[in-house]
Amino acid sequence: MKKFKKVKSIKGTVRVPSDKSISHRSFMLLSMAKGRGRVIDPLLSADTKATMAAMRAVGVQFEETVNGFVITSDGYQNFKEPSDVIDCMNSGTSARLLTGVFAPTNKYYVLTGDNSMRKRPMDRVILPLTEMGAKFAARDNGSKLPLTILPSVTNPVELTASTKSAQVKSAILLAGVQTEGVTTYTEKAVTRNHTEIMLSALGANLTVDGLKISVEGAADLRSIDVVVPGDFSSAAFFLGGTLMFDNSELILENVGLNPTRSGMLNVLTQMGVKYEIDSERGGAEKLGDICIKSQSFEGCTIDGDIVANMIDELPMVATLGLFANSPVTIRNAKELRVKESDRIEATLYNLRQLGAEVEEYEDGMKVYPIKSVNDKAELKAFDDHRMAMIAIMLAKRFGGNITVDDMQCVDVSFPTFIETFESLEQ
């Protein structure tokens, strides 16, 4: 348990960690491609290191450089069968996307993860990949890690999403690009499209028609260089933090602005928050600098398709309900319950500890502006990096004898979070 000194305001310039989603996909996709490519400025966290270790286990070479890695591979066609179990640790992205990467290769793999990851659903990728002809054996009636991928040959299919998940979509596309014929996947709503962007850049014949994505298989992927922008999901904590702390002003540099990731900016606009984006640049993956100041703002209702574009930022936005002039309501976000923790339950637990008035729904929550604070609240991280970072900010905002039980899990996405935040404190 750790207490934090109350912080009055935060000011300065922040360069957030590199994008976790793009780092994962860069390591996987350059491993699937033939030749040598570079990943420049990737995130090196517990999650992305798990992906790198998995690709090394199938024979891909990673050579560390000053600002990233040179990846050398003979392509997915020549992956070696790993001699040991592949540990995805706490990374759902690793577990689900690697299932799609490995399923068509006609080799034997076993994937596992840590205690938290072994509780999270894998059937959302197992079932559609099974429709493609992949063969699996998994715990808990075929739904949980450890997962065995059995040698098999996959076939092209047309699939319709059963959940709004970029991980499921990516698993299907990564299997489809290896499978002779055309595989088509129709989403329920637009989700983050980093996989589609990168597959196209590697030479895959991929088309997008609204919610329908088609990829031609048996592709000859050729390696490229990838520059990883700053992670919008990490920037979200500082966007929220500026609104939590009075008299605050931040510039967030080099933040990825892919519209399938930055839904929180639209919601902040809906809440009446003013911010500026400077020096917008980049190609398929846009990036820029976000300037924001503390200010009065309203609550809002978040529902519908935008939820899929800001699923990781929803706990931060819900927390802003404490400081808004009216409640924040989130619905249609049941996916939060199967993240690293049940993020609906975890968010509301901590807010209740602080004395907030909240309402819990099966698919969301409602948070009212806080009237009085319990300065002896005992906040929990729930072994979830995003919950930990929010809890730390709340403890610093309110001070007193508020404690946070664990901070080690921030290493999953933002190993230097506490040091970065402290550098801004006034």
mmCIF file of N, CA and C in Angstrom, residues 351-403:
data_model
loop_
_atom_site.group_PDB
_atom_site.id
_atom_site.type_symbol
_atom_site.label_atom_id
_atom_site.label_comp_id
_atom_site.label_asym_id
_atom_site.label_seq_id
_atom_site.Cartn_x
_atom_site.Cartn_y
_atom_site.Cartn_z
ATOM 1 N N LEU A 351 -14.215 4.330 -7.151
ATOM 2 C CA LEU A 351 -14.977 5.573 -7.008
ATOM 3 C C LEU A 351 -15.880 5.518 -5.782
ATOM 4 N N ARG A 352 -16.447 4.353 -5.508
ATOM 5 C CA ARG A 352 -17.237 4.204 -4.272
ATOM 6 C C ARG A 352 -16.353 4.388 -3.041
ATOM 7 N N GLN A 353 -15.131 3.845 -3.091
ATOM 8 C CA GLN A 353 -14.200 4.015 -1.979
ATOM 9 C C GLN A 353 -13.965 5.493 -1.665
ATOM 10 N N LEU A 354 -13.943 6.301 -2.708
ATOM 11 C CA LEU A 354 -13.721 7.737 -2.534
ATOM 12 C C LEU A 354 -14.960 8.463 -2.026
ATOM 13 N N GLY A 355 -16.106 7.781 -2.056
ATOM 14 C CA GLY A 355 -17.343 8.403 -1.601
ATOM 15 C C GLY A 355 -18.237 8.893 -2.719
ATOM 16 N N ALA A 356 -17.952 8.494 -3.940
ATOM 17 C CA ALA A 356 -18.728 8.961 -5.086
ATOM 18 C C ALA A 356 -20.068 8.240 -5.184
ATOM 19 N N GLU A 357 -21.032 8.922 -5.765
ATOM 20 C CA GLU A 357 -22.317 8.309 -6.099
ATOM 21 C C GLU A 357 -22.212 7.748 -7.517
ATOM 22 N N VAL A 358 -22.475 6.457 -7.658
ATOM 23 C CA VAL A 358 -22.349 5.798 -8.959
ATOM 24 C C VAL A 358 -23.507 4.833 -9.157
ATOM 25 N N GLU A 359 -23.728 4.458 -10.403
ATOM 26 C CA GLU A 359 -24.692 3.414 -10.746
ATOM 27 C C GLU A 359 -23.996 2.410 -11.649
ATOM 28 N N GLU A 360 -24.253 1.139 -11.419
ATOM 29 C CA GLU A 360 -23.635 0.077 -12.213
ATOM 30 C C GLU A 360 -24.683 -0.593 -13.084
ATOM 31 N N TYR A 361 -24.360 -0.780 -14.359
ATOM 32 C CA TYR A 361 -25.211 -1.504 -15.296
ATOM 33 C C TYR A 361 -24.424 -2.700 -15.824
ATOM 34 N N GLU A 362 -25.126 -3.648 -16.369
ATOM 35 C CA GLU A 362 -24.439 -4.804 -16.947
ATOM 36 C C GLU A 362 -23.470 -4.375 -18.040
ATOM 37 N N ASP A 363 -23.832 -3.338 -18.790
ATOM 38 C CA ASP A 363 -23.020 -2.909 -19.929
ATOM 39 C C ASP A 363 -22.414 -1.528 -19.734
ATOM 40 N N GLY A 364 -22.325 -1.050 -18.492
ATOM 41 C CA GLY A 364 -21.761 0.278 -18.323
ATOM 42 C C GLY A 364 -21.899 0.817 -16.915
ATOM 43 N N MET A 365 -21.909 2.141 -16.812
ATOM 44 C CA MET A 365 -21.922 2.784 -15.493
ATOM 45 C C MET A 365 -22.318 4.247 -15.630
ATOM 46 N N LYS A 366 -22.674 4.829 -14.482
ATOM 47 C CA LYS A 366 -22.980 6.252 -14.395
ATOM 48 C C LYS A 366 -22.251 6.810 -13.184
ATOM 49 N N VAL A 367 -21.554 7.923 -13.374
ATOM 50 C CA VAL A 367 -20.759 8.531 -12.311
ATOM 51 C C VAL A 367 -21.213 9.974 -12.125
ATOM 52 N N TYR A 368 -21.557 10.317 -10.884
ATOM 53 C CA TYR A 368 -22.035 11.657 -10.557
ATOM 54 C C TYR A 368 -20.885 12.510 -10.017
ATOM 55 N N PRO A 369 -20.974 13.831 -10.167
ATOM 56 C CA PRO A 369 -19.957 14.712 -9.577
ATOM 57 C C PRO A 369 -19.824 14.451 -8.077
ATOM 58 N N ILE A 370 -18.590 14.375 -7.605
ATOM 59 C CA ILE A 370 -18.360 14.015 -6.207
ATOM 60 C C ILE A 370 -18.633 15.213 -5.295
ATOM 61 N N LYS A 371 -19.274 14.939 -4.150
ATOM 62 C CA LYS A 371 -19.640 16.003 -3.210
ATOM 63 C C LYS A 371 -18.676 16.073 -2.035
ATOM 64 N N SER A 372 -18.289 14.939 -1.502
ATOM 65 C CA SER A 372 -17.301 14.910 -0.420
ATOM 66 C C SER A 372 -16.428 13.678 -0.605
ATOM 67 N N VAL A 373 -15.163 13.791 -0.220
ATOM 68 C CA VAL A 373 -14.177 12.746 -0.496
ATOM 69 C C VAL A 373 -13.776 12.040 0.796
ATOM 70 N N ASN A 374 -13.742 10.719 0.728
ATOM 71 C CA ASN A 374 -13.215 9.907 1.815
ATOM 72 C C ASN A 374 -11.694 9.902 1.703
ATOM 73 N N ASP A 375 -11.024 10.665 2.563
ATOM 74 C CA ASP A 375 -9.565 10.792 2.426
ATOM 75 C C ASP A 375 -8.807 9.631 3.052
ATOM 76 N N LYS A 376 -9.537 8.574 3.394
ATOM 77 C CA LYS A 376 -8.898 7.345 3.867
ATOM 78 C C LYS A 376 -9.198 6.167 2.932
ATOM 79 N N ALA A 377 -9.605 6.495 1.713
ATOM 80 C CA ALA A 377 -9.973 5.458 0.745
ATOM 81 C C ALA A 377 -8.792 4.538 0.457
ATOM 82 N N GLU A 378 -9.090 3.262 0.306
ATOM 83 C CA GLU A 378 -8.082 2.266 -0.068
ATOM 84 C C GLU A 378 -8.378 1.812 -1.497
ATOM 85 N N LEU A 379 -7.637 2.353 -2.440
ATOM 86 C CA LEU A 379 -7.875 2.090 -3.857
ATOM 87 C C LEU A 379 -7.107 0.855 -4.301
ATOM 88 N N LYS A 380 -7.663 0.164 -5.295
ATOM 89 C CA LYS A 380 -7.055 -1.063 -5.798
ATOM 90 C C LYS A 380 -6.681 -0.921 -7.273
ATOM 91 N N ALA A 381 -5.604 -1.606 -7.646
ATOM 92 C CA ALA A 381 -5.177 -1.641 -9.049
ATOM 93 C C ALA A 381 -5.789 -2.809 -9.802
ATOM 94 N N PHE A 382 -6.239 -3.829 -9.102
ATOM 95 C CA PHE A 382 -6.856 -5.010 -9.715
ATOM 96 C C PHE A 382 -5.920 -5.696 -10.712
ATOM 97 N N ASP A 383 -4.604 -5.569 -10.491
ATOM 98 C CA ASP A 383 -3.608 -6.163 -11.384
ATOM 99 C C ASP A 383 -3.851 -5.736 -12.831
ATOM 100 N N ASP A 384 -4.266 -4.488 -13.011
ATOM 101 C CA ASP A 384 -4.657 -3.942 -14.315
ATOM 102 C C ASP A 384 -3.963 -2.590 -14.473
ATOM 103 N N HIS A 385 -3.117 -2.483 -15.475
ATOM 104 C CA HIS A 385 -2.303 -1.278 -15.646
ATOM 105 C C HIS A 385 -3.125 -0.008 -15.753
ATOM 106 N N ARG A 386 -4.249 -0.059 -16.449
ATOM 107 C CA ARG A 386 -5.052 1.157 -16.606
ATOM 108 C C ARG A 386 -5.746 1.538 -15.297
ATOM 109 N N MET A 387 -6.228 0.557 -14.567
ATOM 110 C CA MET A 387 -6.829 0.838 -13.269
ATOM 111 C C MET A 387 -5.792 1.411 -12.303
ATOM 112 N N ALA A 388 -4.568 0.898 -12.375
ATOM 113 C CA ALA A 388 -3.510 1.382 -11.486
ATOM 114 C C ALA A 388 -3.194 2.845 -11.756
ATOM 115 N N MET A 389 -3.084 3.226 -13.028
ATOM 116 C CA MET A 389 -2.726 4.607 -13.351
ATOM 117 C C MET A 389 -3.816 5.580 -12.921
ATOM 118 N N ILE A 390 -5.078 5.196 -13.105
ATOM 119 C CA ILE A 390 -6.177 6.055 -12.653
ATOM 120 C C ILE A 390 -6.167 6.172 -11.132
ATOM 121 N N ALA A 391 -5.945 5.063 -10.441
ATOM 122 C CA ALA A 391 -5.916 5.085 -8.975
ATOM 123 C C ALA A 391 -4.795 5.992 -8.462
ATOM 124 N N ILE A 392 -3.633 5.929 -9.087
ATOM 125 C CA ILE A 392 -2.510 6.780 -8.677
ATOM 126 C C ILE A 392 -2.873 8.253 -8.853
ATOM 127 N N MET A 393 -3.493 8.608 -9.988
ATOM 128 C CA MET A 393 -3.878 10.001 -10.215
ATOM 129 C C MET A 393 -4.916 10.459 -9.199
ATOM 130 N N LEU A 394 -5.876 9.607 -8.872
ATOM 131 C CA LEU A 394 -6.886 9.973 -7.878
ATOM 132 C C LEU A 394 -6.250 10.189 -6.512
ATOM 133 N N ALA A 395 -5.307 9.326 -6.144
ATOM 134 C CA ALA A 395 -4.630 9.480 -4.856
ATOM 135 C C ALA A 395 -3.840 10.788 -4.810
ATOM 136 N N LYS A 396 -3.216 11.150 -5.911
ATOM 137 C CA LYS A 396 -2.466 12.406 -5.970
ATOM 138 C C LYS A 396 -3.404 13.616 -6.002
ATOM 139 N N ARG A 397 -4.546 13.459 -6.613
ATOM 140 C CA ARG A 397 -5.500 14.581 -6.696
ATOM 141 C C ARG A 397 -6.107 14.914 -5.337
ATOM 142 N N PHE A 398 -6.463 13.884 -4.561
ATOM 143 C CA PHE A 398 -7.178 14.124 -3.307
ATOM 144 C C PHE A 398 -6.277 14.067 -2.079
ATOM 145 N N GLY A 399 -5.134 13.400 -2.154
ATOM 146 C CA GLY A 399 -4.184 13.370 -1.053
ATOM 147 C C GLY A 399 -4.723 12.682 0.184
ATOM 148 N N GLY A 400 -4.437 13.270 1.359
ATOM 149 C CA GLY A 400 -4.882 12.675 2.614
ATOM 150 C C GLY A 400 -4.196 11.352 2.869
ATOM 151 N N ASN A 401 -4.969 10.402 3.361
ATOM 152 C CA ASN A 401 -4.436 9.068 3.648
ATOM 153 C C ASN A 401 -4.898 8.037 2.618
ATOM 154 N N ILE A 402 -5.236 8.496 1.422
ATOM 155 C CA ILE A 402 -5.664 7.589 0.360
ATOM 156 C C ILE A 402 -4.476 6.731 -0.073
ATOM 157 N N THR A 403 -4.716 5.439 -0.220
ATOM 158 C CA THR A 403 -3.648 4.515 -0.604
ATOM 159 C C THR A 403 -4.000 3.782 -1.896
#
